[in-house]
Every structure is written in structure tokens, then in C-alpha cells.
mmCIF file of C-alpha atoms in Angstrom:
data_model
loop_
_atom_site.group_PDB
_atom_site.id
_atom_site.type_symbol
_atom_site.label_atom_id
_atom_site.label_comp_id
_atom_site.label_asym_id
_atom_site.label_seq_id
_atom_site.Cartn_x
_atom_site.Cartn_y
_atom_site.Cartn_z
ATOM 1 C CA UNK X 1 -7.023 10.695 -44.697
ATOM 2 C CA UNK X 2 -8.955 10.741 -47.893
ATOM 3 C CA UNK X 3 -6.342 10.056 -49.362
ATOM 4 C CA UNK X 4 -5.266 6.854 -47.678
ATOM 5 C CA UNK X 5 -9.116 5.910 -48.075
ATOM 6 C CA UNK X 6 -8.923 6.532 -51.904
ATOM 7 C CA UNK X 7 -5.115 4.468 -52.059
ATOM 8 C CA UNK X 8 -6.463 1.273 -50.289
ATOM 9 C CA UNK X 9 -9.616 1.227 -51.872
ATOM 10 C CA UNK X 10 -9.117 1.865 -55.407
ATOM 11 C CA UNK X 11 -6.459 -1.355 -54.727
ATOM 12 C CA UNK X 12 -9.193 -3.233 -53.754
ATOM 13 C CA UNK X 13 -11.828 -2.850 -56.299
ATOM 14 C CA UNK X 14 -12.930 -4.352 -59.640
ATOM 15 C CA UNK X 15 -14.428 -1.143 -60.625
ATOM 16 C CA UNK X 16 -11.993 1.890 -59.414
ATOM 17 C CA UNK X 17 -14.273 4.715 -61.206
ATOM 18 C CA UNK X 18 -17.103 4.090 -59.436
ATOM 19 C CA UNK X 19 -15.619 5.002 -56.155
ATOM 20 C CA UNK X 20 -16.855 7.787 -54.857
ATOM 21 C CA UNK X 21 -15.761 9.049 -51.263
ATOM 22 C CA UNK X 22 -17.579 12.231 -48.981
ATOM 23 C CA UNK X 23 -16.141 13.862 -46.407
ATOM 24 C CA UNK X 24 -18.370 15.223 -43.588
ATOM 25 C CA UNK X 25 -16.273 17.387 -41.169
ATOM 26 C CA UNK X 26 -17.126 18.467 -37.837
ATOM 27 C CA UNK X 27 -15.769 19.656 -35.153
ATOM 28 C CA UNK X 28 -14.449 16.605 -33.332
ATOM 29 C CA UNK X 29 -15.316 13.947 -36.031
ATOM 30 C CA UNK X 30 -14.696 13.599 -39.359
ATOM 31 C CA UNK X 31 -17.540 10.646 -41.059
ATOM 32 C CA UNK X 32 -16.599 9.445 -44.814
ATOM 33 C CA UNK X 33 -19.098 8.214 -46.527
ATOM 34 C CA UNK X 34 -17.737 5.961 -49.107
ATOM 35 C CA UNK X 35 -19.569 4.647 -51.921
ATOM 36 C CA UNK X 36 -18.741 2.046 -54.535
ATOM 37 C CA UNK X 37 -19.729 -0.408 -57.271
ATOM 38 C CA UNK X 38 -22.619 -2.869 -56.028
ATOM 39 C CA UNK X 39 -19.995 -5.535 -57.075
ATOM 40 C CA UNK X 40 -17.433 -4.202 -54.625
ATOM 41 C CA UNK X 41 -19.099 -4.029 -51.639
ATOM 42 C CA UNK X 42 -18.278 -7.352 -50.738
ATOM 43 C CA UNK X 43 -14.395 -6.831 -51.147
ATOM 44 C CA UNK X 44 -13.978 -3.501 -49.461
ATOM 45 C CA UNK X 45 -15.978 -4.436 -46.200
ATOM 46 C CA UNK X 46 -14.009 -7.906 -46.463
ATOM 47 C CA UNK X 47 -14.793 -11.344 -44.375
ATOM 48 C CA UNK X 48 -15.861 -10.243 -41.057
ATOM 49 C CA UNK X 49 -15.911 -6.548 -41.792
ATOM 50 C CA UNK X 50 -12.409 -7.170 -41.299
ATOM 51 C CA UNK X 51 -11.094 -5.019 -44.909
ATOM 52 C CA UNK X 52 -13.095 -1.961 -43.774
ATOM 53 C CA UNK X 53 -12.524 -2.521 -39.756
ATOM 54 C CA UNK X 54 -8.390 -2.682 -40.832
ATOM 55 C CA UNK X 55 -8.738 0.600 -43.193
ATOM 56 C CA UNK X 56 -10.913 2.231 -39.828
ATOM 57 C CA UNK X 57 -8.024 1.278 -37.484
ATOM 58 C CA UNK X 58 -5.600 2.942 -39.632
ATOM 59 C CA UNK X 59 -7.389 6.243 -40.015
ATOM 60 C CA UNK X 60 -8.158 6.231 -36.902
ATOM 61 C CA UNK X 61 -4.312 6.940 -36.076
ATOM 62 C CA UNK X 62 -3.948 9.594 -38.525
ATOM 63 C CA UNK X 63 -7.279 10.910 -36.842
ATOM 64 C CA UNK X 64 -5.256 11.309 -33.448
ATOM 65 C CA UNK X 65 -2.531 12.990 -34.637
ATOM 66 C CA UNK X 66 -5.000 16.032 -35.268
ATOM 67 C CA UNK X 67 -6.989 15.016 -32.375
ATOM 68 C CA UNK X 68 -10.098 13.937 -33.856
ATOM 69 C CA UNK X 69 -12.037 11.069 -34.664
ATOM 70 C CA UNK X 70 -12.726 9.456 -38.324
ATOM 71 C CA UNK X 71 -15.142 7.469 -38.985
ATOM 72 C CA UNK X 72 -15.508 5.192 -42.261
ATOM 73 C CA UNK X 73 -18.967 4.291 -43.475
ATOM 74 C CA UNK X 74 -19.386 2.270 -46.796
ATOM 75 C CA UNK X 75 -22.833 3.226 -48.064
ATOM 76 C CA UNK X 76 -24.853 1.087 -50.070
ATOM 77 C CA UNK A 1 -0.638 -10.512 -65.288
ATOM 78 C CA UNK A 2 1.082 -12.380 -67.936
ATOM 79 C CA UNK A 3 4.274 -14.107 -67.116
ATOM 80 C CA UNK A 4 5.115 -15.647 -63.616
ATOM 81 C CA UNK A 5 6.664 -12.718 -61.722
ATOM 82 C CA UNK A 6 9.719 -13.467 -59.246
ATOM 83 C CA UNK A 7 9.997 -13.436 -56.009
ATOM 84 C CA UNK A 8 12.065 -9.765 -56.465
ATOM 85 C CA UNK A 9 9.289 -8.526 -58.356
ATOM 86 C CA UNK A 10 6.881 -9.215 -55.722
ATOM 87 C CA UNK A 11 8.861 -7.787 -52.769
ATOM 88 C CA UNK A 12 9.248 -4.884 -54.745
ATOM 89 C CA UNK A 13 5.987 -4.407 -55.521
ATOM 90 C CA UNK A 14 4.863 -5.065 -51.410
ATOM 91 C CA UNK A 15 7.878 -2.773 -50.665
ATOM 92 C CA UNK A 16 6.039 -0.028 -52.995
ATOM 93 C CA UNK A 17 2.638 -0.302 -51.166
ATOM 94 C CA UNK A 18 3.820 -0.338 -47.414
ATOM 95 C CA UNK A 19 6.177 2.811 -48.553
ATOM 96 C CA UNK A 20 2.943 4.367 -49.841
ATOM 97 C CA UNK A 21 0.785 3.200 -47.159
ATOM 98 C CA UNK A 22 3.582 4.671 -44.192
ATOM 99 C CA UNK A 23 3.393 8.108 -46.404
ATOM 100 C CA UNK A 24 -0.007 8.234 -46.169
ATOM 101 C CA UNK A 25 -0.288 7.319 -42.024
ATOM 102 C CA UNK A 26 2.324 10.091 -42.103
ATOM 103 C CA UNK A 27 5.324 8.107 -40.769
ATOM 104 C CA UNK A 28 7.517 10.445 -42.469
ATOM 105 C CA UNK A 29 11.295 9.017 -41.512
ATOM 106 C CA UNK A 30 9.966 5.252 -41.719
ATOM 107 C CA UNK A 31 12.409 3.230 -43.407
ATOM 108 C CA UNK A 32 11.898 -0.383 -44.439
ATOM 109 C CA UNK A 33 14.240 -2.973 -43.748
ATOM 110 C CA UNK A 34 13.237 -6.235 -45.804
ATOM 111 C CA UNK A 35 14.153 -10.059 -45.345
ATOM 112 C CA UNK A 36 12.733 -13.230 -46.399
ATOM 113 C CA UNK A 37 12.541 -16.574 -45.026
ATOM 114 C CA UNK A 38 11.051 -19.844 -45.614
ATOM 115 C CA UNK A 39 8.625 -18.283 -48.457
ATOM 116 C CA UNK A 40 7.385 -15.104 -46.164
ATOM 117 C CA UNK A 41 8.794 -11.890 -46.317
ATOM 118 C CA UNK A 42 9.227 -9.897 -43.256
ATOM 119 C CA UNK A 43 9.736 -5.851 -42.982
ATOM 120 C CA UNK A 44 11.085 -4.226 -40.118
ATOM 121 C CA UNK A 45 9.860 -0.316 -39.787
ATOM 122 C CA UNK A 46 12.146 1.760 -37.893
ATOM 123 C CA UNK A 47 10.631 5.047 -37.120
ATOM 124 C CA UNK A 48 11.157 6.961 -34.025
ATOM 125 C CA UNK A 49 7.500 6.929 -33.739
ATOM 126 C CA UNK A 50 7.119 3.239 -33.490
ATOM 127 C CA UNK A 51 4.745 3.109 -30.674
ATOM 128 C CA UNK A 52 1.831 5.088 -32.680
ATOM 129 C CA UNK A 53 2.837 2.563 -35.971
ATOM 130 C CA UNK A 54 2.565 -0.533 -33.301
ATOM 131 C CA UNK A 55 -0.543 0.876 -31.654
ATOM 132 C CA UNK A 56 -2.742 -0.444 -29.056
ATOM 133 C CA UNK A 57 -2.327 -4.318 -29.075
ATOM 134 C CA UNK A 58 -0.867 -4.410 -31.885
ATOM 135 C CA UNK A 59 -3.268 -3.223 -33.681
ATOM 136 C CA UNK A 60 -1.953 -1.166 -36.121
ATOM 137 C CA UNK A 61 0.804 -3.162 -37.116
ATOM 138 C CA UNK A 62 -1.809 -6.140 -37.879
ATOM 139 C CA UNK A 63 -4.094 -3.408 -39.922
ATOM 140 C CA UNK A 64 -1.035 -2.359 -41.874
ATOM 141 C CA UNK A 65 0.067 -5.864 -42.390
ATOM 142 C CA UNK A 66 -3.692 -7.288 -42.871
ATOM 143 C CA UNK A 67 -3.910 -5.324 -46.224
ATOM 144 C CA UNK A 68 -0.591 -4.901 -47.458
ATOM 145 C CA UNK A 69 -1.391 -8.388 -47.764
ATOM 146 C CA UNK A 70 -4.663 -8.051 -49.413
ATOM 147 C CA UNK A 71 -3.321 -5.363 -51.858
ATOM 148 C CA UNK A 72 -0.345 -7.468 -52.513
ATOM 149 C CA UNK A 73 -2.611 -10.390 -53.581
ATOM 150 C CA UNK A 74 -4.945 -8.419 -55.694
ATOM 151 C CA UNK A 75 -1.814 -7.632 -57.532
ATOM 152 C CA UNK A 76 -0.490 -11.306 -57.952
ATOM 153 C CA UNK A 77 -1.751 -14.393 -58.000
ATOM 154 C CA UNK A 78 0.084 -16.050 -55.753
ATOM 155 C CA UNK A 79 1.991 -13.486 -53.578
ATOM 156 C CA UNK A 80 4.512 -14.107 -50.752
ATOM 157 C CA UNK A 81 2.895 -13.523 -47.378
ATOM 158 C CA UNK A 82 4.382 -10.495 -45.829
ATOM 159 C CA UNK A 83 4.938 -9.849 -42.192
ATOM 160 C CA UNK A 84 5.004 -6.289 -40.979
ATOM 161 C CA UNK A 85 6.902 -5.523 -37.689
ATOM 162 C CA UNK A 86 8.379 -2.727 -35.921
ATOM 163 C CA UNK A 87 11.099 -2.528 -32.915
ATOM 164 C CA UNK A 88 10.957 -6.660 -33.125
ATOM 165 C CA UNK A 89 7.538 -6.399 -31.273
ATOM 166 C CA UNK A 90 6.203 -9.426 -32.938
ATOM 167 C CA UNK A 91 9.472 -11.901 -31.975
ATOM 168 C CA UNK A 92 9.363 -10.251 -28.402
ATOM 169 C CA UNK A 93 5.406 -10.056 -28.360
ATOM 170 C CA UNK A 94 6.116 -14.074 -29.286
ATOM 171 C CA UNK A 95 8.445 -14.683 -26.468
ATOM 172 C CA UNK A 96 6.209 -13.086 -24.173
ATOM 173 C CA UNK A 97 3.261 -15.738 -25.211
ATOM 174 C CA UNK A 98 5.430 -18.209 -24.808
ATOM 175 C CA UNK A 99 6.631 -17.849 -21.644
ATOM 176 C CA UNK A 100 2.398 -17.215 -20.538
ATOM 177 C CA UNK A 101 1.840 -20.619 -22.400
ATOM 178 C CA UNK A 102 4.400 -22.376 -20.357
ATOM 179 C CA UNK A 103 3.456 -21.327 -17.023
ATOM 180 C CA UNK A 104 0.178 -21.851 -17.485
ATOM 181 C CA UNK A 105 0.691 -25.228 -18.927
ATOM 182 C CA UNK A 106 2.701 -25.985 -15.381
ATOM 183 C CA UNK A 107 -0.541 -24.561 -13.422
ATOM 184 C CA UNK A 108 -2.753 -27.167 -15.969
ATOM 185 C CA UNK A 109 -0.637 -30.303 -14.839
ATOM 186 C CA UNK A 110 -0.013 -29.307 -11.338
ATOM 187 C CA UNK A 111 -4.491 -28.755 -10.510
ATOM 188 C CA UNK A 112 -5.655 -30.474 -13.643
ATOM 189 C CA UNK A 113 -8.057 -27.597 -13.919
ATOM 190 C CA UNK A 114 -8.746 -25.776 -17.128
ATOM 191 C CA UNK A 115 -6.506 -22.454 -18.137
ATOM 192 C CA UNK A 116 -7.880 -18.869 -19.583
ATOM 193 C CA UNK A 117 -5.393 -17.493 -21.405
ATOM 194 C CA UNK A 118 -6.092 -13.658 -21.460
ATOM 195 C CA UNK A 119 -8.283 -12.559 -24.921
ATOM 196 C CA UNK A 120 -5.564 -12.642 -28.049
ATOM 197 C CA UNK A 121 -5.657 -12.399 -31.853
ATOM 198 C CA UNK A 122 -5.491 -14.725 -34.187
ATOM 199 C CA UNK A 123 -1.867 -15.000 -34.956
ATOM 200 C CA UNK A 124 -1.601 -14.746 -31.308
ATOM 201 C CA UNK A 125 -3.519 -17.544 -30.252
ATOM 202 C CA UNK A 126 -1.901 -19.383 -33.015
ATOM 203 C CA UNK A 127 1.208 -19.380 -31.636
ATOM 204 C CA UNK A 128 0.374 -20.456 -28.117
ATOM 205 C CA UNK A 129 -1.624 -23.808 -30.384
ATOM 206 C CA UNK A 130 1.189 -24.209 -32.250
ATOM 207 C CA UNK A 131 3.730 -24.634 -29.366
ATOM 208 C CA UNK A 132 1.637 -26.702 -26.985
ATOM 209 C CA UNK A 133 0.084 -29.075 -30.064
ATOM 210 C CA UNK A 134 2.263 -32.211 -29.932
ATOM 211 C CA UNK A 135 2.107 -32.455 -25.737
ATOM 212 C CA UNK A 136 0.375 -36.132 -25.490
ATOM 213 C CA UNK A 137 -1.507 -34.671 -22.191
ATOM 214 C CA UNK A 138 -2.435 -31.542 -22.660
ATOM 215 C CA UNK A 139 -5.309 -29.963 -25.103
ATOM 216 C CA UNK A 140 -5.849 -26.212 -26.806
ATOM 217 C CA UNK A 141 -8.760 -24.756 -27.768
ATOM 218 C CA UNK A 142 -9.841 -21.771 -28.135
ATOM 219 C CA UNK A 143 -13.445 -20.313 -26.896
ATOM 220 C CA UNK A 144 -16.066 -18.767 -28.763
ATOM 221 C CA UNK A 145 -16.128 -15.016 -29.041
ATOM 222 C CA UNK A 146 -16.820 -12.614 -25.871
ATOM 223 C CA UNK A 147 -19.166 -10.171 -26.132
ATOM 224 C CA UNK A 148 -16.491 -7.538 -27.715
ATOM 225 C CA UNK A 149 -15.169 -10.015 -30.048
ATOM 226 C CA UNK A 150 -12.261 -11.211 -28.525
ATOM 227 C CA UNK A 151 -11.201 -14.842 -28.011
ATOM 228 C CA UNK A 152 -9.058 -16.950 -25.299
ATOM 229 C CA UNK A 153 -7.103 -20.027 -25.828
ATOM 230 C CA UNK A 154 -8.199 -22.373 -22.878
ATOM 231 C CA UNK A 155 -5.406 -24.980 -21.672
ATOM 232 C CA UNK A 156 -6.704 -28.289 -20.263
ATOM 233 C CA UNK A 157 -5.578 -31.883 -19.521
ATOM 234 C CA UNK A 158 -6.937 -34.130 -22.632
ATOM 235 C CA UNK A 159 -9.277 -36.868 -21.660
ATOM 236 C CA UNK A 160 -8.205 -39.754 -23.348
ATOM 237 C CA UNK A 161 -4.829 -39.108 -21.859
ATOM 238 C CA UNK A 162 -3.689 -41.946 -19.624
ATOM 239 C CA UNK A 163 -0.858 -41.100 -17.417
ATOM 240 C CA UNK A 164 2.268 -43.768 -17.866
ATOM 241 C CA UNK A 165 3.359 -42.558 -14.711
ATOM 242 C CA UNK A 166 3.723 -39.107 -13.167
ATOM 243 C CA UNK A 167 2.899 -36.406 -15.287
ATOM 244 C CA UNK A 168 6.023 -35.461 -16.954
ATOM 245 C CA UNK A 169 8.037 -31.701 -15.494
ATOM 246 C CA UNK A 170 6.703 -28.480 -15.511
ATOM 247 C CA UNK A 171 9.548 -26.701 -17.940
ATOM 248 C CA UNK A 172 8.630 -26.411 -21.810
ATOM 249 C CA UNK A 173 8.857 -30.530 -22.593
ATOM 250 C CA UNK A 174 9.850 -31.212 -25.674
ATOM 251 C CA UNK A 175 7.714 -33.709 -28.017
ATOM 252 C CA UNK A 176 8.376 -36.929 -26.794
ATOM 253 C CA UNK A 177 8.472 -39.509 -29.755
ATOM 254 C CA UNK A 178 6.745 -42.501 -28.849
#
């Protein structure tokens, strides 16, 4: 799931080298904690929240599969 | 990005990213059928595990499709837009609308009272503007967000229409030229 994270992102950005993504894994949940260039905030979390919400809805199947929840949080 | 890149290029390229992106949502026997039309370019998945790639309302389908479309763009200037589908949900997902619009638009004329179509996406609510735009009678518009984001389309009778005669028959009409 990082991985998909680290794909979409890094696609996304101006400044790929900055990104910087923690994974917090409990028992039920998994929380990543993503953190990028101040410049790129605005392009990851997209119009509406709609980038970020779209990148959430696919981990979030992934997540099932192993029957567990993933949550996406872009840290500023 | 130096020279203009073709249209091959570009499908390519979005052919690339939904192949990665369908690796990494583990959809390990997905294969990608590709066509284009009028400009867009549409890719069929077939997977046995379609319903998980289709998800709840669609929803996965539109994520996938949302940024394959955003990563495609960052890549060219001016990119094809690409339609992602799977087990022709979208045309029958269409259909479906269609037939909804159409019975509701016979409810509209018959009362003359306003018509909630149930919450829909954008693309979704789109279509159901699209097909009833050119009746002379009727109006679309669609409501402000609920309190969980979602919009409806609302059907009415426009205002400024004045009847000729009686109101023409309930079945799909097609655009009468004046």
C-alpha cells in the first residue's frame, strides 16, 4: 500500500525527493502519514480534497483484502 | 517534453500507468483492452475480480480513472481523456440513468411537480443533463450538496414554457426543431 502511495504521489509532485511517507500499523488500522514539499501540498490533496480522497478510496480496497483499514493523512 | 507526442505515444504511456496502478491494487490477471473514440480513450479491465475493481458506486473505477487522468496530464500537456471501465458498467450504469431520467421526466409532465433524482456523481448527473437539455418544457438542475456530499439532479417543468397544446408524450421525445 506504500507502495501505491509512493507511485501516485511521486507522479504528482514538483519535488519527488521531498516525499516522505510513515507507516503507523496497528492492529485493525494502518494511518500513513505522508509528508511533502510545502509547494506540493496543494497538488496531492487536489481541488476538493478530491487527489488525496481518490488515492484514500483506492487503498482503502487493498486495505480490505487484508481486512483492515488505511488511512491517508498528508501532514503539513 | 519537447516535440508534440502522438496520440500512440500517449495511450501508451496511460496504458503504462493503469498497468502499474492495477499491479499495485493487486488485480493480478487484469488485462487491458484499449479503444479510442472521438478524441477519448476508453479501457476495458477484465478481471475476474471486477466487482472489488468497480467497487461501491462506482467508486473505484472513478478513483482509478480520476488519476490515471491526473498522472496522464502531468505527463503531457495536452493528454487524451481516458475512460476506465470494467464489465461495460459505465454503458450499462448509463442505460440504467437513462431509463430513471425518462420515467421520471413522464411523472414531471403528467403532475407538473418537481423530480429528485436519487444522489449521483458528477459524470452521472451529467448524463441525465445532457439527455434531457434540448426538451423546450422541461428544466435540470442539480441541488446543492447534502450533508454527506452528495448531489441530486431535480427535474421540473420550465417556467417560461408555454404549452402550444398538450404537453407532448411521455416516451424519450426527441428534440423537436422549431
Amino acid at each position: 500500500m506504500k507502495e501505491l502511495i509512493e507511485y501516485v504521489v511521486k507522479a504528482l509532485v514538483d519535488h519527488p525527493d521531498d516525499l516522505r511517507i510513515a507507516e503507523i500499523e496497528g492492529e485493525r488500522t494502518i494511518v500513513y502519514e505522508l509528508r511533502c514539499h510545502p509547494e506540493d501540498v496543494g497538488k496531492v490533496i487536489g481541488k476538493s480534497g478530491k487527489t488525496v480522497g481518490a488515492i484514500r478510496t483506492l487503498l482503502s480496497t487493498v486495505a480490505a483484502r487484508q481486512n483492515k483499514r488505511a488511512m491517508l493523512e498528508v501532514v503539513e | 517534453m519537447s516535440a508534440q507526442p502522438s496520440m500512440q505515444e500517449m495511450i501508451a504511456a496511460a496504458q503504462t500507468i493503469l498497468g502499474n496502478l492495477l499491479r499495485l491494487l493487486e488485480f493480478e490477471d487484469a488485462r487491458i483492452e484499449t479503444a479510442t473514440a472521438d478524441g477519448q480513450v476508453f479501457f476495458q479491465i477484465v478481471t475476474a475480480d471486477a466487482a472489488r475493481l468497480i467497487g461501491r458506486t462506482s467508486q473505484t473505477l472513478d478513483a482509478l480513472q480520476f488519476l490515471l487522468n491526473r498522472l496522464l496530464s502531468r505527463q503531457f500537456e495536452e493528454s487524451p481523456y481516458c475512460v476506465v471501465d470494467a464489465e461495460h458498467y459505465r454503458e450499462r450504469r448509463r442505460e440504467k440513468l437513462l431509463a430513471d431520467a425518462h420515467e421520471a421526466l413522464a411523472r414531471v409532465r403528467q403532475n407538473g411537480r418537481p423530480w429528485r433524482m436519487p444522489p449521483l456523481n458528477s459524470m452521472e448527473r451529467r448524463i441525465i443533463h445532457q439527455a434531457l437539455k434540448d426538451l423546450p418544457d422541461i428544466r435540470t438542475h442539480s441541488e446543492d450538496e447534502d450533508s454527506e456530499g452528495r448531489k441530486r439532479v431535480v427535474i421540473s417543468i420550465a417556467e417560461d414554457f408555454q404549452p402550444a397544446g398538450l404537453p407532448p408524450p411521455a416516451e424519450p421525445a426527441p428534440a423537436a426543431p422549431e
